[in-house]
Short mmCIF file of C-alpha atoms and ligand atoms in Angstrom, two decimals:
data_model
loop_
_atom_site.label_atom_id
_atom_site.label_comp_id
_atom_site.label_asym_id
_atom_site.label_seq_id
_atom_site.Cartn_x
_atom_site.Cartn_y
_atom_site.Cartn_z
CA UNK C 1 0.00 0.00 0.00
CA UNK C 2 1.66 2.94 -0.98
CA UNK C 3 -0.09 6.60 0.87
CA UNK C 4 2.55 9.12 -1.08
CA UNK C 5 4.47 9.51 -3.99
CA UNK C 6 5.72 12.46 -5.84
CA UNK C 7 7.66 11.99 -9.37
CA UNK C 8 9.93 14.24 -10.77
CA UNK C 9 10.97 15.07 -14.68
CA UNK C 10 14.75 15.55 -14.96
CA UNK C 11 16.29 16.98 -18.13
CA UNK C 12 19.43 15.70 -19.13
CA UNK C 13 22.06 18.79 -19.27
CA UNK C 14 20.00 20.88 -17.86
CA UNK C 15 21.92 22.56 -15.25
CA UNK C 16 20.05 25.42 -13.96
CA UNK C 17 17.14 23.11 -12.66
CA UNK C 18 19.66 20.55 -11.36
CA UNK C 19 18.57 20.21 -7.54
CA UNK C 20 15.30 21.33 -7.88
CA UNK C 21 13.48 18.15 -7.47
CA UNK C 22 15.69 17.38 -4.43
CA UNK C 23 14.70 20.44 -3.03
CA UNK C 24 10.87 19.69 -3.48
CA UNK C 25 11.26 16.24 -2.00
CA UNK C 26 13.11 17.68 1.16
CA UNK C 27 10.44 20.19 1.68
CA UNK C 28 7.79 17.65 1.37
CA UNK C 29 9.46 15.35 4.14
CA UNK C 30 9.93 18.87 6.29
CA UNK C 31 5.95 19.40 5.81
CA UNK C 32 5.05 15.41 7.00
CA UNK C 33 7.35 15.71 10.33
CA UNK C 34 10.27 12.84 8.66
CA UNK C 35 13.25 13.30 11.19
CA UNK C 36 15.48 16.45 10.44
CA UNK C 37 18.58 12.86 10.26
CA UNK C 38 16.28 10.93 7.87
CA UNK C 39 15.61 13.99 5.68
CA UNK C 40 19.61 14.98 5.61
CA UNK C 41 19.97 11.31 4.16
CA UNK C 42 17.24 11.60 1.79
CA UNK C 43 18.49 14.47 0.33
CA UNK C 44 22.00 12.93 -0.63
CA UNK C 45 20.48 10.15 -2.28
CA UNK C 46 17.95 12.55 -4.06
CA UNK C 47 20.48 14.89 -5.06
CA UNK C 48 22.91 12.59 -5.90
CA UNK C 49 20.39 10.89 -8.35
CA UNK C 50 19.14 13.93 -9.88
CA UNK C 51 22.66 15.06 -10.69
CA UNK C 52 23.16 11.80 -12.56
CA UNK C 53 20.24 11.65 -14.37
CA UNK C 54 21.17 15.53 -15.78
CA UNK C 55 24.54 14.59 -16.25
CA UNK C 56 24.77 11.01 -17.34
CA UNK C 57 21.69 9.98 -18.83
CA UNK C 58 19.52 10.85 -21.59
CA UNK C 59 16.59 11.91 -19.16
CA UNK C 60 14.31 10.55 -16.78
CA UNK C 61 12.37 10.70 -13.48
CA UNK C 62 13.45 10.92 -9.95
CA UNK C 63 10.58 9.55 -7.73
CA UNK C 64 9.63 9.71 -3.45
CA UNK C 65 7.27 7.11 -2.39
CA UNK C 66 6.29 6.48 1.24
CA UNK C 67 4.45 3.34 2.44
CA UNK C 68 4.30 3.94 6.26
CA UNK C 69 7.39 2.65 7.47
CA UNK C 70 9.29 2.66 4.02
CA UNK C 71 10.78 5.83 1.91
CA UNK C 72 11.62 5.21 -1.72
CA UNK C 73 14.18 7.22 -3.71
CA UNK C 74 14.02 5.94 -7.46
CA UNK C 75 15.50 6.90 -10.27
CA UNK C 76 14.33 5.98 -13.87
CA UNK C 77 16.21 6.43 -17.49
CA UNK C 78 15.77 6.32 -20.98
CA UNK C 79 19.71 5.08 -20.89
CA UNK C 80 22.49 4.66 -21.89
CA UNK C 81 22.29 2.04 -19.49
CA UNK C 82 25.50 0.75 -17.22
CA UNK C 83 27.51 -2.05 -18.08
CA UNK C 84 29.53 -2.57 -15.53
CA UNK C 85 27.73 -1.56 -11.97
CA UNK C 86 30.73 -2.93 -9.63
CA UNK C 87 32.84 -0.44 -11.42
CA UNK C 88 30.23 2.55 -11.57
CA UNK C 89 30.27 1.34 -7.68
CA UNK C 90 33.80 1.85 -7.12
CA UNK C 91 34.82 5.20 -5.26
CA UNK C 92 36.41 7.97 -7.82
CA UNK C 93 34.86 6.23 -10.77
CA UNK C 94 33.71 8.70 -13.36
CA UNK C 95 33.02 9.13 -17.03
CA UNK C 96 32.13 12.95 -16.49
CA UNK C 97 33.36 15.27 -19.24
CA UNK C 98 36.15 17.49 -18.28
CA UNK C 99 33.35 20.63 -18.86
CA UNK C 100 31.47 19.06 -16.21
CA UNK C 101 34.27 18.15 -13.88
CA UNK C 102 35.42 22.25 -14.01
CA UNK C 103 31.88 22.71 -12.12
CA UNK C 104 33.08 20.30 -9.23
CA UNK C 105 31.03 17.36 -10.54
CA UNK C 106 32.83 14.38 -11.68
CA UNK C 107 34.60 12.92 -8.05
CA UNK C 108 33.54 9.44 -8.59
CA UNK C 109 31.57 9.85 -5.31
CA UNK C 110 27.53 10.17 -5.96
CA UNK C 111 26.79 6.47 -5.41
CA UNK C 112 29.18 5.34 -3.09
CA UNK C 113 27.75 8.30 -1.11
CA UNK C 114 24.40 7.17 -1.43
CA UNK C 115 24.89 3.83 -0.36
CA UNK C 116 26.78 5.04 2.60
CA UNK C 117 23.42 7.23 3.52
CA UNK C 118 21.02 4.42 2.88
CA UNK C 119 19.12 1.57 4.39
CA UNK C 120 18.62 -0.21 1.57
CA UNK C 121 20.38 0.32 -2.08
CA UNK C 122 19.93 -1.07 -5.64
CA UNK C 123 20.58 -1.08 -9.29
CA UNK C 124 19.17 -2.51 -12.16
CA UNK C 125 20.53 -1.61 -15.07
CA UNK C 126 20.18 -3.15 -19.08
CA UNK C 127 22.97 -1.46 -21.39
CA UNK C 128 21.60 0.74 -24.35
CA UNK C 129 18.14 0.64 -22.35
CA UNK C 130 17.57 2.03 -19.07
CA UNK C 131 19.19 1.95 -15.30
CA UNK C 132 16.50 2.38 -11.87
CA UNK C 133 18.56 3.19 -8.91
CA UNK C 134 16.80 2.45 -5.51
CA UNK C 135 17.56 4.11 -2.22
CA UNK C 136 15.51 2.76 0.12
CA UNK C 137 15.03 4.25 4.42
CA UNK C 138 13.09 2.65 7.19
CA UNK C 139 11.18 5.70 9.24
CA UNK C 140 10.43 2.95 12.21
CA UNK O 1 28.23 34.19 15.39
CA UNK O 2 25.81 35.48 12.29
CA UNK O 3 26.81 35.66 8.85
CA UNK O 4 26.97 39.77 8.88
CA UNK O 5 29.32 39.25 11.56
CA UNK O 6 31.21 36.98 9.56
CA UNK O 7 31.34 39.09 6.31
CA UNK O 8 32.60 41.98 8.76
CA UNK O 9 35.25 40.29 9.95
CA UNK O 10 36.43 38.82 6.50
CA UNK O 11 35.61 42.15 5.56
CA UNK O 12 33.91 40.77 2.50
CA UNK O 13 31.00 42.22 0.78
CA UNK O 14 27.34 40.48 1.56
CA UNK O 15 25.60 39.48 -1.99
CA UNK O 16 22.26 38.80 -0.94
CA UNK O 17 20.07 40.29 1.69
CA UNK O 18 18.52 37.20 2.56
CA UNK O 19 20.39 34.53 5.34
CA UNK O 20 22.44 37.93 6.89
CA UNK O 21 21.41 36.71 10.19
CA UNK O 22 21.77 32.69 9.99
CA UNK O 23 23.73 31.56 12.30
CA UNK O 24 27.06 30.12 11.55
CA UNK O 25 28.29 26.58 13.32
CA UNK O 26 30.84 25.37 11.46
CA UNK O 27 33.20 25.43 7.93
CA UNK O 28 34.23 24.07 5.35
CA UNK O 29 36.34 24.41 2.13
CA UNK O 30 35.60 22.30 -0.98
CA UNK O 31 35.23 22.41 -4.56
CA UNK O 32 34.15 19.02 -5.76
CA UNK O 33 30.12 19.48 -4.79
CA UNK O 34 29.37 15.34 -4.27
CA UNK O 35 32.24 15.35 -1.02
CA UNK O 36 30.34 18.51 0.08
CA UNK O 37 27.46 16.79 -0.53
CA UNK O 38 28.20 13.97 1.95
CA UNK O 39 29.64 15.82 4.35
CA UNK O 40 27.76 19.10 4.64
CA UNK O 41 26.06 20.46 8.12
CA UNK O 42 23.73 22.85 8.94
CA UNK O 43 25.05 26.31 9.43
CA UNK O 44 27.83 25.84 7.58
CA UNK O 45 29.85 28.44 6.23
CA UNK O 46 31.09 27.14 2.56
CA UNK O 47 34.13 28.74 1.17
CA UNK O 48 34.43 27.27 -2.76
CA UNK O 49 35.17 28.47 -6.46
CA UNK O 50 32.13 27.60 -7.58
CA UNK O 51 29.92 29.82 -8.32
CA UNK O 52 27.02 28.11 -10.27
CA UNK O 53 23.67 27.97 -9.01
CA UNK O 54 24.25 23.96 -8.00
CA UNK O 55 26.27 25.87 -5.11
CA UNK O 56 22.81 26.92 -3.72
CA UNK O 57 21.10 23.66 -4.38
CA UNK O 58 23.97 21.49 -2.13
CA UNK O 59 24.08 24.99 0.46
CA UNK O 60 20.26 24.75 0.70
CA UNK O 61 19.90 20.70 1.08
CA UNK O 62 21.59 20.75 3.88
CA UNK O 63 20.62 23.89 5.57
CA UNK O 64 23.88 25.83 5.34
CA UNK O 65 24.54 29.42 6.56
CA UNK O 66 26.49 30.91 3.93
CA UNK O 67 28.48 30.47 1.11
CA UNK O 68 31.53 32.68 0.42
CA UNK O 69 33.45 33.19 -3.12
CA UNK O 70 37.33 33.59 -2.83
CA UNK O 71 39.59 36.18 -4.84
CA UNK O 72 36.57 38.49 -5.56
CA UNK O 73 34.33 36.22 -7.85
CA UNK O 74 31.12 36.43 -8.19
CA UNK O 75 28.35 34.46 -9.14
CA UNK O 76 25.68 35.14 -11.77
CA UNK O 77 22.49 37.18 -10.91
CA UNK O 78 20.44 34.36 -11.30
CA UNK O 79 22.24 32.43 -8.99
CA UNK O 80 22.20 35.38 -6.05
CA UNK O 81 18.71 35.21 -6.70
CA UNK O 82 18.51 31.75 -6.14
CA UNK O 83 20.14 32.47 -3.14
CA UNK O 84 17.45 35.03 -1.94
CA UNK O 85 15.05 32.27 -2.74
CA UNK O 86 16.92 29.46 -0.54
CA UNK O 87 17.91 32.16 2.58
CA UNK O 88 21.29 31.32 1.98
CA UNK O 89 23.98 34.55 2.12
CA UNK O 90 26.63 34.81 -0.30
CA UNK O 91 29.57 36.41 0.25
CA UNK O 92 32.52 37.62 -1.60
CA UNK O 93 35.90 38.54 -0.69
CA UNK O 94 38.91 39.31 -2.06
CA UNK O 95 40.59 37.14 0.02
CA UNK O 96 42.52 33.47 -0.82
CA UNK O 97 39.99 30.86 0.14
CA UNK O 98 43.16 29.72 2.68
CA UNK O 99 43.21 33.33 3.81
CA UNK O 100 39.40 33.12 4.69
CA UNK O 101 39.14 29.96 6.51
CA UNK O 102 42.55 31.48 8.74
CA UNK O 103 40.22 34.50 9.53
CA UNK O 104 37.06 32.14 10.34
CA UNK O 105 39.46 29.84 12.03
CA UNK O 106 40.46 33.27 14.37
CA UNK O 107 36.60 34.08 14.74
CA UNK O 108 36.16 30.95 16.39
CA UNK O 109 34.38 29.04 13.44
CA UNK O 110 35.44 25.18 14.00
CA UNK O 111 35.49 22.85 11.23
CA UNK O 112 32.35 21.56 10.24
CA UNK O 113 31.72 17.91 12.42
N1 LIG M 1 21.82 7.13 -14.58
C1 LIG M 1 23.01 6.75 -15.09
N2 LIG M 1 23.08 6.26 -16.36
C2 LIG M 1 24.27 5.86 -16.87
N3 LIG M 1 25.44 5.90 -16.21
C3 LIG M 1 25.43 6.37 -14.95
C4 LIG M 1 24.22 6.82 -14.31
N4 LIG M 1 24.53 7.22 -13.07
C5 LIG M 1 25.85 7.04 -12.92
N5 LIG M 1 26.40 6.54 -14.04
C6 LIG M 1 27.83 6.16 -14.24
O1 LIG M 1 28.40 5.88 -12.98
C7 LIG M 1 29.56 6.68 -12.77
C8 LIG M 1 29.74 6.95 -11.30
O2 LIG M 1 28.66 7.73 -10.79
P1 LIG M 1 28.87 8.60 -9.47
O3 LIG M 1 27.63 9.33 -9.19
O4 LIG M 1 29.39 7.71 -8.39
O5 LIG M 1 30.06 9.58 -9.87
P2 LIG M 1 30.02 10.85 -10.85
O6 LIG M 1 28.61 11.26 -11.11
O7 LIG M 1 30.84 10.54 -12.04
O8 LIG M 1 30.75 11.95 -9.96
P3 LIG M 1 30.11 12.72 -8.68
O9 LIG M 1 28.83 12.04 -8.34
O10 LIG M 1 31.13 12.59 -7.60
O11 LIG M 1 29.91 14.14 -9.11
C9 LIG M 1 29.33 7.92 -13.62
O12 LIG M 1 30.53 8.59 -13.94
C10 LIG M 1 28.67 7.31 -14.85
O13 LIG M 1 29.63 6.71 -15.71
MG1 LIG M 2 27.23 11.47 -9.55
#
């Protein structure tokens, strides 16, 4: 049974929005009472997927979903897809252009980070298709 | 101690009109905005190069005081504006960013925890 859920259109390249979602999502969680140390997590997944999904994918969604005692972060692409996910796993790991690296992006450290600030942490991913990242909290 | 005090002190010039009175708790000195990202704290003052308006997106999610541009730079209007939007201060000063965190280091400003 899921009670919330909020989905987000990201842009890929498009810088000036980057965040935005994330913000939206953390001011939800303020609004339903979600512990100020839950909601500090939530964001680094939340931004951490929304700056992929602008910067290394060809677009896609960044979704919240509550059930209770569960908090979803997902993310969903059109692709490229991953082919490797051990090595997309490993810490400095990054295909970022060197454009994108001169704005401080680029350290290799978005999904290490987010596994570090998760309960729960997936991905699926099918090469020249589509990759859904899961970051997944327990509120009880 | 607030971010006007702050920007006094560096004697640094305060961007925005919103956030002059957040209250600072800690620093921190970064460019690359995922480490930030993981280690940011509320009321944290953020001395970086960047100056794009993702600054203000990682400043806001995690409740930060202030961020403050090194060697006089200055960010974009729409980015200050941002800024306004988010209540965090901007600062800029003319100073190294190794010369600023020395003079928030003498204020009493602690690393970030
Ligand atoms: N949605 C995605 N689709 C395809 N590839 C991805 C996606 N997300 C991440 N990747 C790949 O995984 C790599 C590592 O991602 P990660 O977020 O850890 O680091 P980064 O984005 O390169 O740098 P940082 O997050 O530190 O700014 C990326 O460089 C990219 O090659
Ligand atoms: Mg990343």
């Amino acid at each position: 049974m899921t009670i919330y859920t909020e989905e987000f259109r990201v842009e890929r390249g498009n810088f000036q929005e980057a965040g935005s979602a994330s913000s939206k999502i953390k001011r939800t969680l303020k609004k339903m009472g979600i512990s100020p140390a839950i909601i500090r997590e939530v964001a680094i997944s939340s931004y951490e997927l929304e700056l992929n999904l602008v910067i290394h994918s060809l677009g896609g969604t960044l979704k919240l979903s509550i059930d209770g005692s569960q908090l979803l972060i997902i993310s969903e692409d059109m692709g490229p897809g991953i082919g490797d996910i051990e090595l997309v796993m490993q810490e400095g790991y990054s295909t970022a252009s060197e454009s994108v690296r001169a704005m401080g992006f680029g350290a290799g450290m978005g999904l290490p980070n987010i596994k570090r600030h998760s309960h729960e942490f997936s991905i699926e991913s099918e090469l020249n298709k589509s990759t859904r990242i899961v970051a997944k909290y327990n509120l009880i | 101690m607030t971010v006007k005090e702050l920007c006094e002190k560096l004697g640094g010039k305060l961007l925005t009109q919103a956030g002059g009175d957040n209250d600072i708790t800690c620093g921190c000195s970064c460019d690359l905005l995922s480490w930030v990202m993981a280690k940011g704290a509320p009321g944290c003052a953020w001395v970086t190069v960047q100056t794009h308006m993702n600054v203000i997106a990682v400043a806001s999610l995690h409740d930060m005081a202030c961020v403050i541009c090194p060697e006089g730079l200055m960010p974009d209007e729409n980015v200050l504006k941002k800024a306004e939007e988010e209540e965090i201060a901007v600062i800029s000063s003319g100073d190294t960013g190794y010369a600023i965190c020395c003079k928030m280091h003498e204020a009493g400003i602690m690393p970030e925890r």
